[in-house]
Amino acid sequence: SDGQLRGALQSRQRAPWRLFSQVDIYNPERLNVDAQLLKRYYEERGFADFRVVSTSGEQITDRSGFLITFQVDEGQRYTFGTSQIRSEIGGLNGEPLRRFVQSRQGDQYDIRDVDETTKDMEEALGDLGFAFAEVRVEQDRNARDAVTNLTYVVEEGRKVFVERIDIN
């Protein structure tokens, strides 16, 4: 609903109880943040192809405020398909990381499951001695069946070294 989508935004409509808040003051830079928040809102509810087509902020003719408009394309709602793990690090089999996969085949797509899986895998890789390993997600979307298959790719990350230690 309109109200649910407005609730996902950082910008707010004017209200008497927000006397000292800045969220109801028009800020054109906040539109980009609001567009990302809308994208996230939809991705948490199965819409993996969601995109913001355009945003605009126009001053109302009587100069009493601004009208913010988002034109969006929801796309279709997806479910999770298969999840695979591919290791590109020699000597590391990705199968022990399978227990960290949050999504289940047939469940509604939710970007939070993907993010949580990635975070948990990277922490586990650090515990296994692969401190610089990174997990990248490849999505293969089948629009006809409304299914997205995931491949978690484990890669060697960029190594960062301590250059100097100062003790005062």
mmCIF file of C-alpha atoms in Angstrom:
data_model
loop_
_atom_site.group_PDB
_atom_site.id
_atom_site.type_symbol
_atom_site.label_atom_id
_atom_site.label_comp_id
_atom_site.label_asym_id
_atom_site.label_seq_id
_atom_site.Cartn_x
_atom_site.Cartn_y
_atom_site.Cartn_z
ATOM 1 C CA SER A 1 0.000 0.000 0.000
ATOM 2 C CA ASP A 2 0.938 3.654 -0.274
ATOM 3 C CA GLY A 3 1.422 3.870 3.470
ATOM 4 C CA GLN A 4 3.742 0.856 3.603
ATOM 5 C CA LEU A 5 5.900 2.255 0.818
ATOM 6 C CA ARG A 6 6.041 5.704 2.441
ATOM 7 C CA GLY A 7 7.109 3.976 5.650
ATOM 8 C CA ALA A 8 10.105 2.448 3.848
ATOM 9 C CA LEU A 9 11.409 5.897 2.912
ATOM 10 C CA GLN A 10 13.698 8.141 4.923
ATOM 11 C CA SER A 11 11.742 11.229 3.786
ATOM 12 C CA ARG A 12 8.515 11.871 5.654
ATOM 13 C CA GLN A 13 5.386 13.926 5.106
ATOM 14 C CA ARG A 14 4.939 16.949 7.321
ATOM 15 C CA ALA A 15 3.355 16.192 10.690
ATOM 16 C CA PRO A 16 2.796 18.372 13.774
ATOM 17 C CA TRP A 17 4.654 15.972 16.102
ATOM 18 C CA ARG A 18 7.866 16.287 14.052
ATOM 19 C CA LEU A 19 8.669 19.846 15.129
ATOM 20 C CA PHE A 20 12.417 19.335 15.528
ATOM 21 C CA SER A 21 12.982 16.669 12.885
ATOM 22 C CA GLN A 22 14.645 17.156 9.505
ATOM 23 C CA VAL A 23 12.975 14.196 7.766
ATOM 24 C CA ASP A 24 10.031 16.289 6.554
ATOM 25 C CA ILE A 25 12.233 19.000 4.992
ATOM 26 C CA TYR A 26 12.740 18.442 1.266
ATOM 27 C CA ASN A 27 16.265 17.378 0.405
ATOM 28 C CA PRO A 28 16.945 16.399 -3.231
ATOM 29 C CA GLU A 29 19.985 14.346 -2.180
ATOM 30 C CA ARG A 30 17.748 12.223 0.041
ATOM 31 C CA LEU A 31 15.839 11.041 -3.046
ATOM 32 C CA ASN A 32 18.735 8.723 -3.965
ATOM 33 C CA VAL A 33 18.699 7.246 -0.459
ATOM 34 C CA ASP A 34 14.921 6.830 -0.662
ATOM 35 C CA ALA A 35 15.253 5.080 -4.041
ATOM 36 C CA GLN A 36 17.752 2.608 -2.522
ATOM 37 C CA LEU A 37 15.439 2.046 0.452
ATOM 38 C CA LEU A 38 12.542 1.294 -1.905
ATOM 39 C CA LYS A 39 14.732 -1.164 -3.822
ATOM 40 C CA ARG A 40 15.704 -2.885 -0.588
ATOM 41 C CA TYR A 41 12.051 -2.999 0.562
ATOM 42 C CA TYR A 42 11.004 -4.799 -2.615
ATOM 43 C CA GLU A 43 14.031 -7.133 -2.660
ATOM 44 C CA GLU A 44 13.078 -8.281 0.848
ATOM 45 C CA ARG A 45 9.663 -9.248 -0.501
ATOM 46 C CA GLY A 46 10.638 -11.336 -3.516
ATOM 47 C CA PHE A 47 11.047 -8.723 -6.252
ATOM 48 C CA ALA A 48 14.614 -9.387 -7.407
ATOM 49 C CA ASP A 49 14.201 -7.361 -10.637
ATOM 50 C CA PHE A 50 12.765 -4.259 -8.953
ATOM 51 C CA ARG A 51 14.028 -0.920 -10.236
ATOM 52 C CA VAL A 52 13.261 2.738 -9.720
ATOM 53 C CA VAL A 53 12.513 4.135 -13.176
ATOM 54 C CA SER A 54 12.563 7.798 -12.151
ATOM 55 C CA THR A 55 12.334 10.108 -9.160
ATOM 56 C CA SER A 56 11.249 13.715 -9.036
ATOM 57 C CA GLY A 57 10.672 16.405 -6.480
ATOM 58 C CA GLU A 58 8.453 19.280 -7.568
ATOM 59 C CA GLN A 59 7.432 22.335 -5.622
ATOM 60 C CA ILE A 60 3.668 22.614 -5.222
ATOM 61 C CA THR A 61 2.266 25.643 -7.106
ATOM 62 C CA ASP A 62 1.260 27.506 -3.927
ATOM 63 C CA ARG A 63 4.827 26.930 -2.576
ATOM 64 C CA SER A 64 3.469 25.146 0.503
ATOM 65 C CA GLY A 65 5.661 22.119 0.033
ATOM 66 C CA PHE A 66 7.138 19.592 -2.360
ATOM 67 C CA LEU A 67 5.623 16.614 -4.116
ATOM 68 C CA ILE A 68 7.963 13.642 -4.344
ATOM 69 C CA THR A 69 7.196 11.054 -7.024
ATOM 70 C CA PHE A 70 8.811 7.659 -7.591
ATOM 71 C CA GLN A 71 8.036 5.748 -10.754
ATOM 72 C CA VAL A 72 8.888 2.085 -10.162
ATOM 73 C CA ASP A 73 8.910 -1.188 -12.032
ATOM 74 C CA GLU A 74 8.278 -4.034 -9.568
ATOM 75 C CA GLY A 75 9.018 -6.858 -11.954
ATOM 76 C CA GLN A 76 7.780 -10.233 -10.823
ATOM 77 C CA ARG A 77 8.040 -11.996 -7.505
ATOM 78 C CA TYR A 78 10.679 -14.744 -7.366
ATOM 79 C CA THR A 79 11.277 -17.806 -5.250
ATOM 80 C CA PHE A 80 14.623 -19.348 -4.422
ATOM 81 C CA GLY A 81 15.824 -22.153 -6.640
ATOM 82 C CA THR A 82 19.026 -24.107 -6.145
ATOM 83 C CA SER A 83 22.037 -22.853 -4.184
ATOM 84 C CA GLN A 84 25.543 -23.893 -5.140
ATOM 85 C CA ILE A 85 28.959 -23.086 -3.706
ATOM 86 C CA ARG A 86 32.004 -22.745 -5.943
ATOM 87 C CA SER A 87 35.469 -22.236 -4.481
ATOM 88 C CA GLU A 88 38.132 -20.537 -6.554
ATOM 89 C CA ILE A 89 40.704 -20.948 -3.791
ATOM 90 C CA GLY A 90 43.024 -23.914 -4.203
ATOM 91 C CA GLY A 91 42.711 -26.474 -1.415
ATOM 92 C CA LEU A 92 39.309 -25.216 -0.260
ATOM 93 C CA ASN A 93 36.207 -27.287 -0.859
ATOM 94 C CA GLY A 94 33.100 -25.121 -0.603
ATOM 95 C CA GLU A 95 30.732 -27.885 0.556
ATOM 96 C CA PRO A 96 31.408 -27.401 4.310
ATOM 97 C CA LEU A 97 30.005 -23.877 3.857
ATOM 98 C CA ARG A 98 26.633 -25.239 2.731
ATOM 99 C CA ARG A 99 25.320 -25.202 6.302
ATOM 100 C CA PHE A 100 25.409 -21.391 6.218
ATOM 101 C CA VAL A 101 22.968 -21.100 3.298
ATOM 102 C CA GLN A 102 19.867 -19.373 4.713
ATOM 103 C CA SER A 103 17.556 -19.773 1.708
ATOM 104 C CA ARG A 104 15.537 -22.878 1.006
ATOM 105 C CA GLN A 105 14.384 -23.955 -2.427
ATOM 106 C CA GLY A 106 10.799 -22.815 -2.976
ATOM 107 C CA ASP A 107 10.892 -20.032 -0.363
ATOM 108 C CA GLN A 108 10.098 -16.490 -1.450
ATOM 109 C CA TYR A 109 13.221 -14.592 -2.525
ATOM 110 C CA ASP A 110 14.547 -12.309 0.219
ATOM 111 C CA ILE A 111 17.811 -10.392 -0.179
ATOM 112 C CA ARG A 112 18.348 -10.575 3.602
ATOM 113 C CA ASP A 113 18.859 -14.356 3.310
ATOM 114 C CA VAL A 114 21.509 -13.806 0.637
ATOM 115 C CA ASP A 115 23.273 -11.113 2.688
ATOM 116 C CA GLU A 116 23.208 -13.203 5.862
ATOM 117 C CA THR A 117 24.591 -16.244 4.025
ATOM 118 C CA THR A 118 27.435 -14.194 2.554
ATOM 119 C CA LYS A 119 28.318 -12.681 5.935
ATOM 120 C CA ASP A 120 28.234 -16.038 7.750
ATOM 121 C CA MET A 121 30.353 -17.721 5.071
ATOM 122 C CA GLU A 122 32.990 -14.980 5.204
ATOM 123 C CA GLU A 123 33.182 -15.261 9.011
ATOM 124 C CA ALA A 124 33.540 -19.053 8.786
ATOM 125 C CA LEU A 125 36.252 -18.708 6.145
ATOM 126 C CA GLY A 126 38.139 -16.384 8.480
ATOM 127 C CA ASP A 127 37.880 -18.973 11.266
ATOM 128 C CA LEU A 128 39.275 -21.593 8.859
ATOM 129 C CA GLY A 129 42.346 -19.438 8.214
ATOM 130 C CA PHE A 130 41.205 -17.780 4.988
ATOM 131 C CA ALA A 131 41.171 -14.266 6.439
ATOM 132 C CA PHE A 132 41.111 -12.534 3.063
ATOM 133 C CA ALA A 133 38.496 -14.697 1.376
ATOM 134 C CA GLU A 134 35.424 -13.012 -0.048
ATOM 135 C CA VAL A 135 32.075 -14.446 -1.101
ATOM 136 C CA ARG A 136 30.424 -13.115 -4.238
ATOM 137 C CA VAL A 137 26.895 -14.091 -5.270
ATOM 138 C CA GLU A 138 25.914 -14.899 -8.842
ATOM 139 C CA GLN A 139 22.180 -14.963 -9.508
ATOM 140 C CA ASP A 140 20.684 -16.863 -12.413
ATOM 141 C CA ARG A 141 17.082 -15.721 -12.744
ATOM 142 C CA ASN A 142 14.563 -17.757 -14.672
ATOM 143 C CA ALA A 143 11.792 -15.248 -15.409
ATOM 144 C CA ARG A 144 9.524 -17.862 -16.997
ATOM 145 C CA ASP A 145 9.400 -19.948 -13.788
ATOM 146 C CA ALA A 146 9.986 -16.957 -11.440
ATOM 147 C CA VAL A 147 12.930 -18.746 -9.812
ATOM 148 C CA THR A 148 16.384 -17.418 -9.005
ATOM 149 C CA ASN A 149 19.260 -19.872 -8.602
ATOM 150 C CA LEU A 150 22.233 -18.756 -6.533
ATOM 151 C CA THR A 151 25.911 -19.571 -6.768
ATOM 152 C CA TYR A 152 28.110 -18.430 -3.891
ATOM 153 C CA VAL A 153 31.599 -17.942 -5.304
ATOM 154 C CA VAL A 154 34.459 -18.036 -2.770
ATOM 155 C CA GLU A 155 37.389 -15.948 -3.981
ATOM 156 C CA GLU A 156 40.747 -14.911 -2.649
ATOM 157 C CA GLY A 157 40.300 -11.339 -1.482
ATOM 158 C CA ARG A 158 42.799 -8.549 -1.572
ATOM 159 C CA LYS A 159 45.407 -8.904 1.151
ATOM 160 C CA VAL A 160 45.909 -5.983 3.490
ATOM 161 C CA PHE A 161 49.088 -5.726 5.526
ATOM 162 C CA VAL A 162 49.947 -3.784 8.660
ATOM 163 C CA GLU A 163 52.423 -1.147 7.592
ATOM 164 C CA ARG A 164 53.322 0.323 10.938
ATOM 165 C CA ILE A 165 52.395 0.024 14.610
ATOM 166 C CA ASP A 166 52.691 3.079 16.850
ATOM 167 C CA ILE A 167 52.560 2.734 20.622
ATOM 168 C CA ASN A 168 52.309 5.881 22.728
#
